[in-house]
CSV table of N, CA and C in Angstrom, one decimal:
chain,number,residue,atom,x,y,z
A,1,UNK,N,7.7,4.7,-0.6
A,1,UNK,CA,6.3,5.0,-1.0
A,1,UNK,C,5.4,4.7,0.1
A,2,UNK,N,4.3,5.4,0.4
A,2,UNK,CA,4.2,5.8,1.5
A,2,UNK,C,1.9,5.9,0.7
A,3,UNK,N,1.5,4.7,1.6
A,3,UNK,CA,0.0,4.9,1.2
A,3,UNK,C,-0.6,6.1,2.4
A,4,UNK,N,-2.0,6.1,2.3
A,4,UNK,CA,-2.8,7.1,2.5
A,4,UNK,C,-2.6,6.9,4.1
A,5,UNK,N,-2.5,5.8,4.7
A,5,UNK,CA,-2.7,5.4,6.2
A,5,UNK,C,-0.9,6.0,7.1
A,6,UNK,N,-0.1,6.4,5.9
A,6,UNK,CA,1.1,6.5,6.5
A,6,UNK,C,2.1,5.7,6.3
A,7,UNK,N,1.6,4.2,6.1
A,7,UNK,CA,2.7,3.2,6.0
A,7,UNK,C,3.3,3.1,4.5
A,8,UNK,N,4.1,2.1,4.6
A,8,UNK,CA,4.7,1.3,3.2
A,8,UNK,C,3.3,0.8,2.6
A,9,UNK,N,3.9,1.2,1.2
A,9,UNK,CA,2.9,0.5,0.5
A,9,UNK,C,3.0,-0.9,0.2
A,10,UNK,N,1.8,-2.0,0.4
A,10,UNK,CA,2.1,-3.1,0.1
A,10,UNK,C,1.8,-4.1,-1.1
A,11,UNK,N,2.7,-4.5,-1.9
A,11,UNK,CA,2.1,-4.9,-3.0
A,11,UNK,C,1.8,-6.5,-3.5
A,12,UNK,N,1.4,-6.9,-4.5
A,12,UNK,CA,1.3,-8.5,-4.5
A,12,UNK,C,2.1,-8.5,-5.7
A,13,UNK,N,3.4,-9.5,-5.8
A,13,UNK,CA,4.2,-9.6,-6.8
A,13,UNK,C,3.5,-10.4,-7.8
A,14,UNK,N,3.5,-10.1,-8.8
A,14,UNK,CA,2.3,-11.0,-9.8
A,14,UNK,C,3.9,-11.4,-11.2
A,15,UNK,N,4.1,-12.9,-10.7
A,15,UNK,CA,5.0,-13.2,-11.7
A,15,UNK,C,4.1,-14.9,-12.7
A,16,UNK,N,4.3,-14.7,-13.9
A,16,UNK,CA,3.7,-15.3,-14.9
A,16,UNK,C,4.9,-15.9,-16.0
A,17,UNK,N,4.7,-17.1,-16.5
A,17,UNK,CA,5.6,-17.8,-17.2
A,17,UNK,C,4.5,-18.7,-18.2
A,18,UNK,N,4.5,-18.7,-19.6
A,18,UNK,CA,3.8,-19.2,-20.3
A,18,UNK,C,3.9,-21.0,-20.4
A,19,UNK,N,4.6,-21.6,-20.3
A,19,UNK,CA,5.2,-22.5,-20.4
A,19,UNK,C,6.5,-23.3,-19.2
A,20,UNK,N,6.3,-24.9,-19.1
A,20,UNK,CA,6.9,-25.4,-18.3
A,20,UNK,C,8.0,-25.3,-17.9
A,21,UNK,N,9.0,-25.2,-19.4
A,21,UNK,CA,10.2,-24.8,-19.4
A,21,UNK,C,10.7,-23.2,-19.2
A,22,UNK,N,10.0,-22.4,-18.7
A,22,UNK,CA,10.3,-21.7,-18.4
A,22,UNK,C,10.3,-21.0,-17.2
A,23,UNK,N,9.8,-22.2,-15.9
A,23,UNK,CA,9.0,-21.5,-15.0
A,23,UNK,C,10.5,-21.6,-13.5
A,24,UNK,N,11.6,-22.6,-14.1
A,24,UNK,CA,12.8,-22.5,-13.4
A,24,UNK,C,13.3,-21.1,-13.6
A,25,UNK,N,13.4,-20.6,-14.5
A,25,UNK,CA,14.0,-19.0,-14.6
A,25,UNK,C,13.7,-18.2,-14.6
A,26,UNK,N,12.4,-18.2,-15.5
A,26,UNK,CA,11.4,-17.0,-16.0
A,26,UNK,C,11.1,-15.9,-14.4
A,27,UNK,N,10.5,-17.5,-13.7
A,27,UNK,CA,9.8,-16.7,-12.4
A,27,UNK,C,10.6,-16.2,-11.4
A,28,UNK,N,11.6,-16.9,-11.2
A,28,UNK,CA,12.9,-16.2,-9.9
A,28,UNK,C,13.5,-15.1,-10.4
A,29,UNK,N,13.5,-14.8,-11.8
A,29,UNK,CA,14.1,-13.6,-12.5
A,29,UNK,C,13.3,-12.7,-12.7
A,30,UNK,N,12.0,-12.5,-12.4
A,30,UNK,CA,10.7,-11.7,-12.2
A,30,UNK,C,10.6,-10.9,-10.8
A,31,UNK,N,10.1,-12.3,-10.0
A,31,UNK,CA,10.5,-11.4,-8.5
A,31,UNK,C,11.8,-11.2,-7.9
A,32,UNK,N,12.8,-11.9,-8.6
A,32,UNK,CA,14.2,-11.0,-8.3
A,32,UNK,C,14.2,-9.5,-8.2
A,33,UNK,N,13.7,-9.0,-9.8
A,33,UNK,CA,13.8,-7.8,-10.3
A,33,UNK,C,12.6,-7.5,-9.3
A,34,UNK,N,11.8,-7.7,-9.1
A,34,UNK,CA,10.7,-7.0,-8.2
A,34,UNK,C,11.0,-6.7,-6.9
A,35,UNK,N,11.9,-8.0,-6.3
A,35,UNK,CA,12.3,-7.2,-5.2
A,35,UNK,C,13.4,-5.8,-4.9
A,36,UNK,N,14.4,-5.8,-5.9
A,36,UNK,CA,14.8,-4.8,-6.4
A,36,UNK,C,14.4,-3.5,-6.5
A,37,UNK,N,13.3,-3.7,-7.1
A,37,UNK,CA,12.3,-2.5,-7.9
A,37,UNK,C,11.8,-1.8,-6.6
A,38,UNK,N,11.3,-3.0,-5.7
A,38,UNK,CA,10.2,-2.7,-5.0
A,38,UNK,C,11.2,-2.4,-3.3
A,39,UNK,N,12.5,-2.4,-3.2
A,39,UNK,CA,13.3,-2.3,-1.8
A,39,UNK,C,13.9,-0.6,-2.5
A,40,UNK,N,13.9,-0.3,-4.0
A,40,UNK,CA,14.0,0.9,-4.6
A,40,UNK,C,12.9,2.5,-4.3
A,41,UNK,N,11.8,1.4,-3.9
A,41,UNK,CA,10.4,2.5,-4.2
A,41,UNK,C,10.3,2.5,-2.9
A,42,UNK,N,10.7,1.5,-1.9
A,42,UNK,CA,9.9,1.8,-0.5
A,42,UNK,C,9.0,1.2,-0.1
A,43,UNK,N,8.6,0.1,-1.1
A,43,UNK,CA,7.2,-0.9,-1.2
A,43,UNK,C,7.9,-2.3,-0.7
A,44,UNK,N,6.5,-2.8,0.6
A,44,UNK,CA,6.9,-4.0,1.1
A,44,UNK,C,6.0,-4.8,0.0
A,45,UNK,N,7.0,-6.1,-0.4
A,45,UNK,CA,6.1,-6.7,-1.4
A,45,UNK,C,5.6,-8.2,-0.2
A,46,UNK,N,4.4,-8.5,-0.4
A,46,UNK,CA,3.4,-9.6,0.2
A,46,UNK,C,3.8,-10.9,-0.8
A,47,UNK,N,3.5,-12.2,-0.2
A,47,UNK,CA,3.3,-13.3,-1.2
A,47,UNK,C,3.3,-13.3,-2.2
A,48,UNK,N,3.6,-13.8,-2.9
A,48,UNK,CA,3.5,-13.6,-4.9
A,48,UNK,C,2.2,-14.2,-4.9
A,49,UNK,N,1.6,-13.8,-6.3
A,49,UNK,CA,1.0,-14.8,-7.0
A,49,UNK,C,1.6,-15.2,-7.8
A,50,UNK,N,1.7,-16.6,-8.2
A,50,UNK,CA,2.5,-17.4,-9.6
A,50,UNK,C,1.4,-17.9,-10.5
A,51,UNK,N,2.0,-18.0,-11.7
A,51,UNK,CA,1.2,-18.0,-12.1
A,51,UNK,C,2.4,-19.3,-13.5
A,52,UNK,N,2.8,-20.0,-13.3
A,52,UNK,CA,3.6,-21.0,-13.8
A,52,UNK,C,2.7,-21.4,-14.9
A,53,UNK,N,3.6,-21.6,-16.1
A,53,UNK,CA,3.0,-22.2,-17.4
A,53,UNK,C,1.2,-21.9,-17.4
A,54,UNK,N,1.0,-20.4,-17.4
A,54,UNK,CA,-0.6,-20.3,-17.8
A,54,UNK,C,-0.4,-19.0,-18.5
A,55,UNK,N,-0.8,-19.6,-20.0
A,55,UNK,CA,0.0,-18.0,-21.1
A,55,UNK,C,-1.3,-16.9,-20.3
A,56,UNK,N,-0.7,-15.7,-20.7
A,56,UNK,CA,-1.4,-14.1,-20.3
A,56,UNK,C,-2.3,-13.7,-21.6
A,57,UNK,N,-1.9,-14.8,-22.2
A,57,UNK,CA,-3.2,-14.5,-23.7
A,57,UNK,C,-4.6,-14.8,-23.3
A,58,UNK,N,-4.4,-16.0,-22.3
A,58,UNK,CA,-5.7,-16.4,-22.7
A,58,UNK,C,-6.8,-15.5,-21.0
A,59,UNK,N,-7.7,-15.2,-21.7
A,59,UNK,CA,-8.0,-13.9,-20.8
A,59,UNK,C,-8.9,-14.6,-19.5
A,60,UNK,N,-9.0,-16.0,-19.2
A,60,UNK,CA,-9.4,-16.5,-18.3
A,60,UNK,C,-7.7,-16.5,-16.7
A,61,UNK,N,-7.0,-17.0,-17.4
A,61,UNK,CA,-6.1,-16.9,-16.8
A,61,UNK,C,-5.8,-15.5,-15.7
A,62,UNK,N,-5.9,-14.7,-16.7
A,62,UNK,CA,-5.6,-12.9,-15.8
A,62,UNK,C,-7.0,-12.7,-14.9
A,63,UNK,N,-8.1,-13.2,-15.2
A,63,UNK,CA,-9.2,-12.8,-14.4
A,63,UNK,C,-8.9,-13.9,-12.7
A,64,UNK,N,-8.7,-15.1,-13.1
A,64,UNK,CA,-8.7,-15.9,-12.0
A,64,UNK,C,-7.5,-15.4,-11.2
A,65,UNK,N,-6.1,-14.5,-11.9
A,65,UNK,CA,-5.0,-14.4,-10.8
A,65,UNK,C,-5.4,-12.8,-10.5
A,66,UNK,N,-6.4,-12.0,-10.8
A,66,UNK,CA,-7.1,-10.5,-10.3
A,66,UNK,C,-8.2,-10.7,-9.2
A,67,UNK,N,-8.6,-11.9,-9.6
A,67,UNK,CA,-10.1,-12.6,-8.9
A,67,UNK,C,-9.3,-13.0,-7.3
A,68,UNK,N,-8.2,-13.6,-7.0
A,68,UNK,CA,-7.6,-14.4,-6.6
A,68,UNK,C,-6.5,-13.0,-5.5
A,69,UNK,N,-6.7,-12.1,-6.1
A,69,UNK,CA,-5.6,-11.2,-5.2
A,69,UNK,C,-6.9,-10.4,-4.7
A,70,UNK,N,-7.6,-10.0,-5.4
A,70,UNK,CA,-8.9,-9.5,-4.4
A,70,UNK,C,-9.7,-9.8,-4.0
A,71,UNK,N,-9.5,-11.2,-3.8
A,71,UNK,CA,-10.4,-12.1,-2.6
A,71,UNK,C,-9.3,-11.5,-1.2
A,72,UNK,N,-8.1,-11.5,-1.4
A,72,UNK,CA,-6.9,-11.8,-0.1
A,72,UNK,C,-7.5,-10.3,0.3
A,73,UNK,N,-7.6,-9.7,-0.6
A,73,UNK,CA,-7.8,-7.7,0.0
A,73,UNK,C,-9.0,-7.9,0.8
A,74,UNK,N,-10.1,-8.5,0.3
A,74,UNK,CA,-11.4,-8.6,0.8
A,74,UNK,C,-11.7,-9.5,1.8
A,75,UNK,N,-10.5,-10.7,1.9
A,75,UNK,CA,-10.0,-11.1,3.1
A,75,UNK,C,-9.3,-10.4,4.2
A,76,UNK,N,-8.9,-9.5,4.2
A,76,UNK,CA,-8.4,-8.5,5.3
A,76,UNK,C,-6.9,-8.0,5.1
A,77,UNK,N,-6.3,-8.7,4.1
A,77,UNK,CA,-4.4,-8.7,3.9
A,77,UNK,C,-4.4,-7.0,3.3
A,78,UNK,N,-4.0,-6.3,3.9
A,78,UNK,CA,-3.3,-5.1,3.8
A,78,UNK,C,-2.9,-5.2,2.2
A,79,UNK,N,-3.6,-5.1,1.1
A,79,UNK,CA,-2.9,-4.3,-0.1
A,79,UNK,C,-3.0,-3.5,-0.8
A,80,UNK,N,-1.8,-2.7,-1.5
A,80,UNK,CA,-2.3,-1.7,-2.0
A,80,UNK,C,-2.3,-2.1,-3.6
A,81,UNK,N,-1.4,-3.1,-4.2
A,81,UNK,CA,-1.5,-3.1,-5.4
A,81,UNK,C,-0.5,-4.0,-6.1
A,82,UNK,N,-0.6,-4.3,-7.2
A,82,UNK,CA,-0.2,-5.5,-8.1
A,82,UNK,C,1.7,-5.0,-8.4
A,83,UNK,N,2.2,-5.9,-8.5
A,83,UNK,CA,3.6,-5.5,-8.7
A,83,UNK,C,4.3,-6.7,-10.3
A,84,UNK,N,4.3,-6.3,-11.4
A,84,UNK,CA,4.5,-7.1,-12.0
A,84,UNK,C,5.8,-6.7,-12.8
A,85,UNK,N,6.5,-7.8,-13.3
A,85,UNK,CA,7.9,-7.5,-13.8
A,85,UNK,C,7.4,-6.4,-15.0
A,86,UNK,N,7.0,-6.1,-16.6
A,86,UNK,CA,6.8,-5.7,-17.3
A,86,UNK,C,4.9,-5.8,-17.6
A,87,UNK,N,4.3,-5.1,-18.3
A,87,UNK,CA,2.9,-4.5,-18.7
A,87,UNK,C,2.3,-5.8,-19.4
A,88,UNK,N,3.1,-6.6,-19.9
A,88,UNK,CA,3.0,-8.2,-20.9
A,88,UNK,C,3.0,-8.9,-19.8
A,89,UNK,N,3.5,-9.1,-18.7
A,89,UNK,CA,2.8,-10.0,-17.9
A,89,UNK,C,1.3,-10.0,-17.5
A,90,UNK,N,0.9,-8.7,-17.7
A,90,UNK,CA,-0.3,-8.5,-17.2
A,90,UNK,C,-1.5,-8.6,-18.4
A,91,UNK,N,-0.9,-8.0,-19.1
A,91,UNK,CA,-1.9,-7.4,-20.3
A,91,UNK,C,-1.8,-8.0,-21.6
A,92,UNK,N,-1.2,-9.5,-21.8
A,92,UNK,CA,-0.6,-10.2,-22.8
A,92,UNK,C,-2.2,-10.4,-23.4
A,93,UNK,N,-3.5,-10.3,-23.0
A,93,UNK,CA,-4.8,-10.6,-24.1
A,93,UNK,C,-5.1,-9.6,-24.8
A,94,UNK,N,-4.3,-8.2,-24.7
A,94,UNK,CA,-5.2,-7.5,-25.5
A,94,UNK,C,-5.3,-6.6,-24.6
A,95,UNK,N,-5.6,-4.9,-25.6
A,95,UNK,CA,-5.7,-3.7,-24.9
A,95,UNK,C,-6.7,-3.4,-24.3
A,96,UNK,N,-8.1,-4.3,-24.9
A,96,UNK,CA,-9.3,-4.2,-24.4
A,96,UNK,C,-9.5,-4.6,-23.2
A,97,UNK,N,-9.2,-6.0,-23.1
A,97,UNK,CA,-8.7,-7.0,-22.1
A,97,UNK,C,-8.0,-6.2,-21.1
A,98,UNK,N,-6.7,-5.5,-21.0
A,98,UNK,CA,-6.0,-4.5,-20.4
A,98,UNK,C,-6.8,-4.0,-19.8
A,99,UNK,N,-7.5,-2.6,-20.4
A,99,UNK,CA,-8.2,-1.8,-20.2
A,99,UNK,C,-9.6,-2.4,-19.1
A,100,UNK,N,-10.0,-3.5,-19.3
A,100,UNK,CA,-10.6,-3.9,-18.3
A,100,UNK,C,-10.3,-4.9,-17.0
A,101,UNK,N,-9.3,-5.2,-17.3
A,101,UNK,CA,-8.5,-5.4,-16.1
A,101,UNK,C,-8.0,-3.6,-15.4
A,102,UNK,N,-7.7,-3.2,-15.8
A,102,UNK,CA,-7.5,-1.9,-15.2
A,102,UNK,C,-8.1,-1.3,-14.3
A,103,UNK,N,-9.9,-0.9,-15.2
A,103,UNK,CA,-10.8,-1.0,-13.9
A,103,UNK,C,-11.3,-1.8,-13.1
A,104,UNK,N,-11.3,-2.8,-13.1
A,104,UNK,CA,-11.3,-4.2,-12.1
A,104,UNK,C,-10.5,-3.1,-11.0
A,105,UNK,N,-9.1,-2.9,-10.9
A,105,UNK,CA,-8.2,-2.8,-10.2
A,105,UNK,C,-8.2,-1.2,-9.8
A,106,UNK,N,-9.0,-0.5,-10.2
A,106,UNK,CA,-9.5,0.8,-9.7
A,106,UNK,C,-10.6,0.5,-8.4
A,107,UNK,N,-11.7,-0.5,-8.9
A,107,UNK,CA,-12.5,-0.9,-8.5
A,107,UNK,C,-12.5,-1.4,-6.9
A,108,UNK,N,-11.1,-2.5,-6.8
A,108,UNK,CA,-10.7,-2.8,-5.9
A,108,UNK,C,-9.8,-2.1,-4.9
A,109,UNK,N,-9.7,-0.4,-5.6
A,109,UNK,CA,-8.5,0.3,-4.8
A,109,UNK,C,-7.4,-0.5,-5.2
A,110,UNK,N,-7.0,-1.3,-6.1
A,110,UNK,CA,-5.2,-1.4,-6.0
A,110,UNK,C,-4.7,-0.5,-7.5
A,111,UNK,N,-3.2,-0.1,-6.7
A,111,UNK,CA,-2.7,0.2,-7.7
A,111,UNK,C,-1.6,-0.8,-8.7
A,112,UNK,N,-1.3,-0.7,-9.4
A,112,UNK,CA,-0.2,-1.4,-11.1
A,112,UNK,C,0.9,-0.8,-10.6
A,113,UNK,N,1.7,-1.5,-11.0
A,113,UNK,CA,2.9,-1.1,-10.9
A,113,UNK,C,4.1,-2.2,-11.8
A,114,UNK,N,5.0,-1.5,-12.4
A,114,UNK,CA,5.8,-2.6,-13.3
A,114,UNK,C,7.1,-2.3,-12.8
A,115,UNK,N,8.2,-3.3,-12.9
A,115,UNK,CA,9.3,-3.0,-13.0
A,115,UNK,C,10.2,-2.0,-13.7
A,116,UNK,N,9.8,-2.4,-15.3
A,116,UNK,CA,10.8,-1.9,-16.4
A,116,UNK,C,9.2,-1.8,-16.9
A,117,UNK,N,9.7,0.0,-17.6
A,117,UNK,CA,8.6,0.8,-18.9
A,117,UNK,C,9.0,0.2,-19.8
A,118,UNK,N,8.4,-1.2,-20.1
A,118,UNK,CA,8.7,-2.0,-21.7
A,118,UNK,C,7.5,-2.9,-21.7
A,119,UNK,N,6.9,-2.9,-23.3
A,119,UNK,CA,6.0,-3.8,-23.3
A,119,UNK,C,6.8,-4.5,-24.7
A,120,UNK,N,6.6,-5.4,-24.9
A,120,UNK,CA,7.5,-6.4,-26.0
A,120,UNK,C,6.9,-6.6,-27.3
A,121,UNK,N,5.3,-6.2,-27.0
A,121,UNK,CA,4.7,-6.2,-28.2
A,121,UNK,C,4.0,-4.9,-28.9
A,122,UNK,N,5.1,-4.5,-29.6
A,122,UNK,CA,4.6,-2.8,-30.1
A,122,UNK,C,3.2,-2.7,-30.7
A,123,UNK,N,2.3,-3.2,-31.0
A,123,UNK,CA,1.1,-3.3,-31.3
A,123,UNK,C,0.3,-3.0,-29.9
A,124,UNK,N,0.6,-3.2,-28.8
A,124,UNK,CA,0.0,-3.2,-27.3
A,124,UNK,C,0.8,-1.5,-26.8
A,125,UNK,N,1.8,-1.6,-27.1
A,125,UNK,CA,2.6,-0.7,-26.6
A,125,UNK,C,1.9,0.3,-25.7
A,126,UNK,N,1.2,1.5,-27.0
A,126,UNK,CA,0.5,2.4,-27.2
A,126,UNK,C,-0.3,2.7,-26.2
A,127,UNK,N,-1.3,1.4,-26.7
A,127,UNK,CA,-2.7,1.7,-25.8
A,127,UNK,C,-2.5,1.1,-24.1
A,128,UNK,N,-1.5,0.2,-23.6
A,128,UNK,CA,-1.1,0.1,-22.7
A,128,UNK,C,-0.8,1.3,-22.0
A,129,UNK,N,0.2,1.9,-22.2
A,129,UNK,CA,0.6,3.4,-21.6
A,129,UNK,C,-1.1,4.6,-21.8
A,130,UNK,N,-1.7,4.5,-22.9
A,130,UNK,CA,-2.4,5.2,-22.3
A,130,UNK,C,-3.5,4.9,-21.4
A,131,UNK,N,-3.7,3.6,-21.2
A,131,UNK,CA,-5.0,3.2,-20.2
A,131,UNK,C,-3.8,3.3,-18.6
A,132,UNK,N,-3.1,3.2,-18.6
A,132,UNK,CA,-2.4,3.6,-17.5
A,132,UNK,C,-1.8,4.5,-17.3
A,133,UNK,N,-1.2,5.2,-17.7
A,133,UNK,CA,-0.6,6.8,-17.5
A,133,UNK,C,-1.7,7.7,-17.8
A,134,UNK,N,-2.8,7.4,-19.1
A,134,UNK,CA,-3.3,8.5,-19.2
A,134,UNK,C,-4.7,9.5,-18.6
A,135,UNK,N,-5.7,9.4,-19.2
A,135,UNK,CA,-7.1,9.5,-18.3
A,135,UNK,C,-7.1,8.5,-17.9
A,136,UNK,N,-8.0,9.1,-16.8
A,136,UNK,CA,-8.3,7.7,-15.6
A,136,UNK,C,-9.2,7.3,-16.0
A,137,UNK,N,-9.1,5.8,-15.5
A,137,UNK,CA,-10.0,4.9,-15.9
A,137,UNK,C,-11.6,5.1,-15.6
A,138,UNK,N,-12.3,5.7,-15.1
A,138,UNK,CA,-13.5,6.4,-15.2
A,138,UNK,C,-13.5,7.2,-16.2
A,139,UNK,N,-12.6,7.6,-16.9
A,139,UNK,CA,-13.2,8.7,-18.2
A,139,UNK,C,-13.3,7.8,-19.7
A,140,UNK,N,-12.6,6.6,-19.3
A,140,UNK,CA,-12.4,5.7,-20.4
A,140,UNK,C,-14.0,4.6,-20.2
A,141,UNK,N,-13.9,4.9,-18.9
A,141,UNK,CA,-15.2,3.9,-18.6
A,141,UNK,C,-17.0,4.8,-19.2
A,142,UNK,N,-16.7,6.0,-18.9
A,142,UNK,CA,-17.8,6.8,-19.4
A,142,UNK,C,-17.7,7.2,-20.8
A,143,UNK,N,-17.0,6.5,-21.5
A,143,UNK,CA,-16.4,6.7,-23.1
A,143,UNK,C,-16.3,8.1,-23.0
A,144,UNK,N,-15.7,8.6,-22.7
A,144,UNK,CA,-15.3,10.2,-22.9
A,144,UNK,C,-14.1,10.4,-23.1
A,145,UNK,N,-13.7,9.0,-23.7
A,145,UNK,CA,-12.3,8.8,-24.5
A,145,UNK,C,-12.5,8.4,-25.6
A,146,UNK,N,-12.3,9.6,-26.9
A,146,UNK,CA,-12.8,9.4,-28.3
A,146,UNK,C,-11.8,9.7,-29.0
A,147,UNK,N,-11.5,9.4,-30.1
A,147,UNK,CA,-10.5,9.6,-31.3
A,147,UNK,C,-10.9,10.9,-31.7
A,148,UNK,N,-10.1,12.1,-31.4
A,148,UNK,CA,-10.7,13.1,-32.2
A,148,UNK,C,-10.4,13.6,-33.4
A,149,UNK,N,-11.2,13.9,-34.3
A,149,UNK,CA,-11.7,13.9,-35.6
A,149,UNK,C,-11.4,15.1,-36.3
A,150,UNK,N,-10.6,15.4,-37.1
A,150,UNK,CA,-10.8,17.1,-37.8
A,150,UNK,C,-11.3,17.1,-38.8
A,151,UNK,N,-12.4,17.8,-39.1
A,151,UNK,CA,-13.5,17.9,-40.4
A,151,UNK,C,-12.9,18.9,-41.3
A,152,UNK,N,-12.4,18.5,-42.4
A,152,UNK,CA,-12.0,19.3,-43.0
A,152,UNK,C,-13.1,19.7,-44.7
A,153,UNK,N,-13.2,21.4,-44.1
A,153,UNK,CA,-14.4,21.2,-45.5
A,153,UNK,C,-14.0,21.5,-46.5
């Protein structure tokens, strides 16, 4: 995969573990699979961010490790975009929350990218895939993304 300038695309591996006991396996088993994913696609992956024992619920957490990878862009580090094992590492607060992390990340020029198409929590599922596959995030931002309604008389 090949960005606009010609080169490899370069990503920031964004691996997250809610808890202490989990941060021996959880995280080496994240960017394992990312480096995998990402020697698959053509994508050089950059530094990780870790993000050890800080749940993805709480929506301070995801801002300080988005805040934190586009300071390094805005510092001069060549990136094109976030690399995360599954959509739940990212988007564990909520579809709203999601959804505005999303454009954060429009905003900044990077692109998302997951390992495996699975989110864990079928209530998220949904709206995950469509703030990411579907209209772009400027049509969601100008609400011109509406439930449409059939009037039946």
């Amino acid at each position: 995969m090949t960005s606009s300038h010609g080169k490899r695309k370069r990503f920031v591996p964004l691996a997250r573990c809610s808890t202490a006991s989990q941060i021996d396996t959880s995280l080496t088993d994240q960017l394992n699979s990312m480096a995998v994913a990402a020697d698959e696609r053509g994508i050089e992956l950059l530094d990780p961010h870790l993000m050890p024992g800080q749940s993805g619920s709480l929506r301070r957490n995801l801002e300080k490790a988005l805040d934190a990878i586009i300071a390094r862009k805005v510092g001069g580090e060549p990136i094109d975009g976030i690399m995360v094992y599954d959509l739940s590492r990212f988007g564990r607060s909520g579809p709203y929350h999601f959804g505005h992390l999303m454009i954060r990340l429009e905003d900044a020029g990077l692109e998302l990218q997951e390992v495996v198409d699975h989110v864990d929590n079928a209530d998220f599922a949904r709206m995950f895939r469509l703030l990411k596959h579907g209209p772009s995030s400027g049509e969601v931002r100008r609400g011109e993304l509406r439930p449409r309604i059939a009037v039946v008389a």
